[in-house]
């Protein structure tokens, strides 16, 4: 099967959903897109949040345009599957759609983990989804997803990571030495390059760990993930636009379910995706504005990037990129070609 990546960059403003309000039921009217009644079960975890707003908008768009005939039934709380097993559920057709994060499945989607490399030059959510779409079109990536009977529909956007901490703000490179920082994956390597001691603590335990002094700082998606666990209540400082990188997650469909859709419904998904991205980006912007005001009111000190810190981070990230290339080569994938695609697509997307 030839995999289709269903995201077409267009002007966001023209397709922006009204504020953050998704369509609600109104007077009966003729559907703009006719078709049979179809309901897909969608496996999600956690509660509705900024991370899931793109999926929410996609579901609302499809329902509105078909007058309720094409429904995505969003199942939160991991009731259909644990997030670490969503790719398996798609493969066996346990549900029609799911959010899949390659960092949960590094052995099953190794090529897709290229989008999780630290400090990729993707400063905005717009540059992220354009770059992700180009990468998911690569034949090696397409084959990887097809091997799990899955069709990537759109990326689920995640903000860049920053560091928020408690105590004296680290004003220079030396001040990072010995700080106990919660980080994982490539972010752990970055913190270690600054001289910090990295550890990984479950999210529900972060607040208590910082409160009792077991942690000095946390690397997390900015801003919503910090406030989701009330970490700003304990913190005194936060890095300012360090853009340490993020992770890629994908809203994917079961291959047979997607192939069985009427063509007009597949076309409608294509049409809906830009508006879904726009809605998620706007949702994050609204939350960020509220959180930034709260951070300012609390007096959080901003830690700007400095030349010596940048040099330390760059020295740490380049070997990790090369290690990933070599790992891909060992798997029979064109590692350098894939990394070059990410970087060239990122440069093009950022320039738009």
Short mmCIF file of C-alpha atoms in Angstrom, two decimals:
data_model
loop_
_atom_site.label_atom_id
_atom_site.label_comp_id
_atom_site.label_asym_id
_atom_site.label_seq_id
_atom_site.Cartn_x
_atom_site.Cartn_y
_atom_site.Cartn_z
CA UNK A 1 0.00 0.00 0.00
CA UNK A 2 1.18 3.53 -0.74
CA UNK A 3 0.97 5.55 2.46
CA UNK A 4 -0.68 8.94 2.29
CA UNK A 5 0.27 11.68 4.71
CA UNK A 6 -2.86 13.72 4.95
CA UNK A 7 -1.58 17.20 5.71
CA UNK A 8 -1.46 20.05 3.24
CA UNK A 9 0.04 23.35 4.47
CA UNK A 10 -2.17 26.32 3.58
CA UNK A 11 -2.83 29.72 5.10
CA UNK A 12 -3.96 29.10 8.64
CA UNK A 13 -5.91 32.30 9.00
CA UNK A 14 -8.36 31.40 6.29
CA UNK A 15 -9.21 28.13 7.99
CA UNK A 16 -9.00 29.14 11.64
CA UNK A 17 -11.94 27.82 13.59
CA UNK A 18 -13.84 30.52 15.41
CA UNK A 19 -11.90 31.10 18.61
CA UNK A 20 -11.68 27.84 20.51
CA UNK A 21 -15.33 26.93 20.13
CA UNK A 22 -15.94 23.75 18.23
CA UNK A 23 -19.15 23.23 16.25
CA UNK A 24 -22.18 22.27 18.30
CA UNK A 25 -25.48 20.79 17.29
CA UNK A 26 -27.84 23.26 15.64
CA UNK A 27 -30.94 23.21 13.44
CA UNK A 28 -31.13 20.25 11.08
CA UNK A 29 -29.65 21.01 7.67
CA UNK A 30 -28.45 19.13 4.63
CA UNK A 31 -24.96 17.66 4.90
CA UNK A 32 -22.29 19.38 2.82
CA UNK A 33 -20.72 15.97 2.20
CA UNK A 34 -23.09 13.05 1.71
CA UNK A 35 -22.23 9.55 2.78
CA UNK A 36 -23.09 6.60 5.00
CA UNK A 37 -23.22 6.69 8.78
CA UNK A 38 -19.77 5.69 10.06
CA UNK A 39 -18.36 5.90 13.59
CA UNK A 40 -14.69 5.36 14.34
CA UNK A 41 -13.40 4.57 17.80
CA UNK A 42 -10.33 6.69 18.66
CA UNK A 43 -7.93 5.55 21.39
CA UNK A 44 -6.59 8.43 23.52
CA UNK A 45 -5.18 8.71 27.03
CA UNK A 46 -5.44 11.29 29.79
CA UNK A 47 -8.04 14.04 29.66
CA UNK A 48 -8.88 16.57 27.00
CA UNK A 49 -6.02 19.11 26.89
CA UNK A 50 -3.94 21.17 24.48
CA UNK A 51 -2.32 17.99 23.20
CA UNK A 52 -5.70 16.64 22.04
CA UNK A 53 -7.25 19.83 20.65
CA UNK A 54 -6.24 18.96 17.08
CA UNK A 55 -8.06 15.64 17.32
CA UNK A 56 -11.07 17.36 18.86
CA UNK A 57 -11.19 19.87 16.01
CA UNK A 58 -10.83 17.15 13.37
CA UNK A 59 -13.74 15.23 14.88
CA UNK A 60 -15.93 18.34 15.04
CA UNK A 61 -15.15 19.29 11.43
CA UNK A 62 -15.99 15.84 10.06
CA UNK A 63 -19.22 15.67 12.02
CA UNK A 64 -20.30 19.16 10.99
CA UNK A 65 -19.64 18.70 7.27
CA UNK A 66 -21.45 15.33 7.13
CA UNK A 67 -24.33 16.37 9.42
CA UNK A 68 -23.19 13.77 11.92
CA UNK A 69 -22.76 10.87 9.53
CA UNK A 70 -18.97 10.59 9.97
CA UNK A 71 -18.20 10.52 13.67
CA UNK A 72 -14.93 10.13 15.54
CA UNK A 73 -15.77 8.77 19.00
CA UNK A 74 -12.91 10.09 21.15
CA UNK A 75 -12.21 7.63 23.96
CA UNK A 76 -10.07 9.26 26.65
CA UNK A 77 -8.47 7.74 29.72
CA UNK A 78 -6.82 4.83 27.86
CA UNK A 79 -10.10 2.93 28.02
CA UNK A 80 -9.43 1.29 24.65
CA UNK A 81 -5.71 0.75 25.05
CA UNK A 82 -2.69 1.77 27.06
CA UNK A 83 -0.77 4.44 25.11
CA UNK A 84 2.20 2.08 24.87
CA UNK A 85 -0.01 -0.40 22.98
CA UNK A 86 -1.92 1.86 20.59
CA UNK A 87 0.19 0.83 17.61
CA UNK A 88 -0.59 -2.83 18.35
CA UNK A 89 -4.29 -2.06 18.65
CA UNK A 90 -4.27 -0.38 15.25
CA UNK A 91 -2.49 -3.33 13.69
CA UNK A 92 -5.12 -5.83 14.82
CA UNK A 93 -8.05 -3.48 14.15
CA UNK A 94 -9.10 -3.19 17.80
CA UNK A 95 -10.09 0.40 16.98
CA UNK A 96 -10.03 2.54 13.87
CA UNK A 97 -7.83 5.41 15.02
CA UNK A 98 -5.35 6.25 17.78
CA UNK A 99 -2.70 8.70 18.85
CA UNK A 100 0.69 6.99 18.52
CA UNK A 101 3.92 8.43 19.97
CA UNK A 102 7.06 6.77 18.63
CA UNK A 103 8.92 7.30 21.92
CA UNK A 104 6.52 4.75 23.43
CA UNK A 105 7.46 2.30 20.65
CA UNK A 106 11.16 2.89 19.79
CA UNK A 107 11.60 -0.73 18.81
CA UNK A 108 8.49 -0.75 16.64
CA UNK A 109 8.79 2.67 15.00
CA UNK A 110 12.55 3.36 15.12
CA UNK A 111 12.71 5.44 11.94
CA UNK A 112 9.94 7.70 13.21
CA UNK A 113 12.01 8.49 16.31
CA UNK A 114 14.12 10.81 14.15
CA UNK A 115 11.51 13.48 14.83
CA UNK A 116 12.22 13.15 18.56
CA UNK A 117 15.86 14.20 18.34
CA UNK A 118 16.74 17.00 20.75
CA UNK A 119 17.14 20.58 19.54
CA UNK A 120 15.81 20.11 16.02
CA UNK A 121 15.49 23.60 14.47
CA UNK A 122 11.70 23.76 14.75
CA UNK A 123 10.92 26.93 16.70
CA UNK A 124 7.19 27.08 15.93
CA UNK A 125 4.27 24.67 15.79
CA UNK A 126 3.73 25.61 12.14
CA UNK A 127 7.29 24.65 11.23
CA UNK A 128 6.80 21.42 13.15
CA UNK A 129 3.79 20.11 11.27
CA UNK A 130 5.19 21.06 7.86
CA UNK A 131 8.45 19.25 8.62
CA UNK A 132 6.68 16.24 10.10
CA UNK A 133 4.52 15.90 6.99
CA UNK A 134 7.57 15.86 4.70
CA UNK A 135 9.30 13.26 6.85
CA UNK A 136 6.28 10.96 7.04
CA UNK A 137 6.17 10.91 3.23
CA UNK A 138 9.64 9.36 2.97
CA UNK A 139 9.36 5.77 1.62
CA UNK A 140 11.25 4.28 4.56
CA UNK A 141 8.96 5.98 7.06
CA UNK A 142 5.88 5.05 5.03
CA UNK A 143 6.95 1.42 4.98
CA UNK A 144 7.49 1.45 8.74
CA UNK A 145 3.92 2.55 9.42
CA UNK A 146 2.48 0.24 6.76
CA UNK A 147 4.19 -2.64 8.58
CA UNK A 148 1.81 -1.96 11.46
CA UNK A 149 -1.24 -1.64 9.18
CA UNK A 150 -1.41 2.04 10.08
CA UNK A 151 -1.90 5.20 8.03
CA UNK A 152 -0.63 8.49 9.53
CA UNK A 153 -3.40 11.07 9.26
CA UNK A 154 -1.88 14.11 10.97
CA UNK A 155 0.67 14.95 13.63
CA UNK A 156 -0.35 15.77 17.19
CA UNK A 157 1.64 18.87 18.00
CA UNK A 158 3.69 19.30 21.15
CA UNK A 159 5.41 22.58 22.18
CA UNK A 160 9.17 22.84 22.52
CA UNK A 161 10.61 21.93 25.90
CA UNK A 162 12.04 24.42 28.41
CA UNK A 163 13.45 24.11 31.93
CA UNK A 164 11.64 25.40 35.01
CA UNK A 165 13.26 25.28 38.41
CA UNK A 166 13.39 26.27 42.06
CA UNK A 167 16.10 28.09 43.94
CA UNK A 168 18.78 30.47 42.74
CA UNK A 169 18.45 31.02 38.97
CA UNK A 170 21.45 29.58 37.05
CA UNK A 171 22.96 32.77 35.66
CA UNK A 172 25.87 31.13 33.85
CA UNK A 173 27.08 27.74 32.65
CA UNK A 174 28.84 26.92 35.92
CA UNK A 175 25.62 27.41 37.87
CA UNK A 176 24.02 24.39 36.14
CA UNK A 177 26.61 22.01 37.60
CA UNK A 178 25.08 19.61 40.07
CA UNK A 179 21.46 20.70 39.59
CA UNK A 180 19.09 17.74 39.89
CA UNK A 181 16.86 17.93 36.83
CA UNK A 182 14.02 15.70 35.68
CA UNK A 183 14.63 14.90 32.01
CA UNK A 184 14.54 11.92 29.66
CA UNK A 185 15.95 10.81 26.33
CA UNK A 186 17.82 13.45 24.40
CA UNK A 187 16.90 16.09 26.96
CA UNK A 188 18.71 14.13 29.66
CA UNK A 189 21.88 14.21 27.56
CA UNK A 190 21.51 17.96 27.12
CA UNK A 191 21.17 18.56 30.84
CA UNK A 192 24.16 16.34 31.55
CA UNK A 193 26.17 18.42 29.06
CA UNK A 194 25.48 21.44 31.26
CA UNK A 195 26.79 19.56 34.28
CA UNK A 196 23.38 18.77 35.74
CA UNK A 197 22.38 15.42 37.20
CA UNK A 198 19.44 14.04 35.24
CA UNK A 199 16.78 11.72 36.56
CA UNK A 200 13.37 10.57 35.40
CA UNK A 201 10.43 10.74 37.81
CA UNK A 202 6.78 9.91 36.97
CA UNK A 203 4.77 13.04 36.23
CA UNK A 204 2.39 12.69 39.21
CA UNK A 205 5.40 12.73 41.57
CA UNK A 206 7.13 15.81 40.16
CA UNK A 207 5.44 18.37 42.41
CA UNK A 208 6.19 16.51 45.64
CA UNK A 209 9.76 15.79 44.50
CA UNK A 210 10.43 19.47 43.88
CA UNK A 211 8.60 20.50 47.04
CA UNK A 212 10.76 18.33 49.29
CA UNK A 213 13.97 19.33 47.51
CA UNK A 214 14.66 16.08 45.66
CA UNK A 215 14.48 17.99 42.35
CA UNK A 216 15.80 21.40 41.40
CA UNK A 217 14.26 21.68 37.94
CA UNK A 218 12.15 19.93 35.30
CA UNK A 219 12.40 19.78 31.50
CA UNK A 220 8.86 19.82 30.07
CA UNK A 221 6.76 21.13 27.16
CA UNK A 222 6.27 24.87 27.56
CA UNK A 223 3.96 26.19 28.96
CA UNK A 224 1.03 23.84 29.43
CA UNK A 225 2.84 20.81 30.88
CA UNK A 226 4.29 22.85 33.75
CA UNK A 227 0.92 24.25 34.76
CA UNK A 228 -0.76 20.86 34.33
CA UNK A 229 1.18 19.77 37.41
CA UNK A 230 1.22 23.19 39.14
CA UNK A 231 5.01 23.32 39.00
CA UNK A 232 5.00 27.11 38.61
CA UNK A 233 3.75 27.32 42.20
CA UNK A 234 7.12 26.05 43.46
CA UNK A 235 9.42 27.55 40.83
CA UNK A 236 11.51 30.70 40.79
CA UNK A 237 12.96 30.62 37.27
CA UNK A 238 12.39 29.35 33.73
CA UNK A 239 14.49 29.24 30.56
CA UNK A 240 13.46 31.70 27.87
CA UNK A 241 13.04 30.33 24.34
CA UNK A 242 15.78 27.73 24.59
CA UNK A 243 13.67 25.48 22.32
CA UNK A 244 15.25 22.24 23.50
CA UNK A 245 13.19 20.18 21.09
CA UNK A 246 10.03 18.17 21.38
CA UNK A 247 8.57 14.79 20.43
CA UNK A 248 6.37 13.77 17.53
CA UNK A 249 3.10 11.96 17.98
CA UNK A 250 0.79 10.92 15.15
CA UNK A 251 -2.94 10.49 14.83
CA UNK A 252 -3.06 7.31 12.76
CA UNK A 253 -5.82 5.18 11.26
CA UNK A 254 -6.08 1.45 10.79
CA UNK A 255 -5.16 0.73 7.17
CA UNK A 256 -8.26 -1.34 6.38
CA UNK A 257 -10.60 1.15 8.05
CA UNK A 258 -9.09 4.01 6.09
CA UNK A 259 -9.19 2.10 2.80
CA UNK A 260 -12.85 1.28 3.46
CA UNK A 261 -13.90 4.93 3.76
CA UNK A 262 -15.86 6.43 0.87
CA UNK A 263 -13.61 8.66 -1.22
CA UNK A 264 -15.56 11.76 -0.23
CA UNK A 265 -14.80 11.06 3.44
CA UNK A 266 -11.09 10.64 2.74
CA UNK A 267 -11.15 13.92 0.83
CA UNK A 268 -12.94 15.55 3.76
CA UNK A 269 -10.19 14.42 6.15
CA UNK A 270 -7.66 16.11 3.85
CA UNK A 271 -9.75 19.26 3.93
CA UNK A 272 -10.17 19.21 7.71
CA UNK A 273 -6.53 18.84 8.71
CA UNK A 274 -5.35 22.45 8.20
CA UNK A 275 -8.26 23.71 10.30
CA UNK A 276 -7.49 21.13 12.98
CA UNK A 277 -3.86 22.29 13.14
CA UNK A 278 -5.02 25.89 13.29
CA UNK A 279 -7.33 25.13 16.18
CA UNK A 280 -4.65 23.32 18.16
CA UNK A 281 -2.13 26.11 17.60
CA UNK A 282 -4.68 28.69 18.71
CA UNK A 283 -5.52 26.59 21.76
CA UNK A 284 -1.88 26.49 22.79
CA UNK A 285 -1.53 30.24 22.18
CA UNK A 286 -4.49 31.00 24.42
CA UNK A 287 -3.17 28.80 27.22
CA UNK A 288 0.34 30.23 26.82
CA UNK A 289 -0.93 33.80 27.14
CA UNK A 290 -2.72 32.94 30.39
CA UNK A 291 0.26 31.03 31.74
CA UNK A 292 2.78 33.70 30.78
CA UNK A 293 0.75 36.28 32.68
CA UNK A 294 0.70 33.97 35.71
CA UNK A 295 4.47 33.38 35.48
CA UNK A 296 5.09 37.12 35.34
CA UNK A 297 2.81 37.74 38.30
CA UNK A 298 4.75 35.13 40.27
CA UNK A 299 8.01 36.85 39.40
CA UNK A 300 9.65 33.91 37.65
CA UNK A 301 13.13 34.94 36.49
CA UNK A 302 13.77 34.37 32.77
CA UNK A 303 17.03 32.62 31.90
CA UNK A 304 18.23 33.73 28.45
CA UNK A 305 20.37 31.57 26.20
CA UNK A 306 24.06 32.45 26.38
CA UNK A 307 26.91 31.63 24.02
CA UNK A 308 28.59 29.19 26.39
CA UNK A 309 25.37 27.37 27.16
CA UNK A 310 24.54 27.16 23.45
CA UNK A 311 27.99 25.72 22.73
CA UNK A 312 27.57 23.09 25.44
CA UNK A 313 24.15 22.08 24.17
CA UNK A 314 25.33 21.92 20.57
CA UNK A 315 28.31 19.80 21.56
CA UNK A 316 25.91 17.40 23.26
CA UNK A 317 23.32 17.18 20.53
CA UNK A 318 25.53 16.53 17.51
CA UNK A 319 26.83 13.15 18.78
CA UNK A 320 23.27 12.12 19.62
CA UNK A 321 22.17 12.93 16.08
CA UNK A 322 25.08 10.95 14.65
CA UNK A 323 24.35 8.02 16.95
CA UNK A 324 20.79 7.97 15.63
CA UNK A 325 22.08 7.99 12.03
CA UNK A 326 24.34 5.04 12.76
CA UNK A 327 21.50 3.17 14.46
CA UNK A 328 19.30 3.68 11.40
CA UNK A 329 22.08 2.51 9.10
CA UNK A 330 22.42 -0.66 11.17
CA UNK A 331 18.71 -1.29 10.63
CA UNK A 332 19.02 -0.93 6.87
CA UNK A 333 17.49 2.55 6.77
CA UNK A 334 19.25 5.53 5.11
CA UNK A 335 20.14 7.33 8.34
CA UNK A 336 21.99 10.35 6.95
CA UNK A 337 19.40 10.84 4.22
CA UNK A 338 16.64 10.84 6.80
CA UNK A 339 18.42 13.32 9.08
CA UNK A 340 19.19 15.57 6.11
CA UNK A 341 15.51 15.46 5.15
CA UNK A 342 14.48 16.58 8.63
CA UNK A 343 16.97 19.45 8.68
CA UNK A 344 16.28 20.64 5.11
CA UNK A 345 12.52 20.44 5.66
CA UNK A 346 12.88 22.32 8.93
CA UNK A 347 14.89 25.08 7.24
CA UNK A 348 12.30 25.40 4.48
CA UNK A 349 9.38 25.38 6.90
CA UNK A 350 10.97 27.95 9.17
CA UNK A 351 11.67 30.23 6.21
CA UNK A 352 8.00 30.26 5.12
#
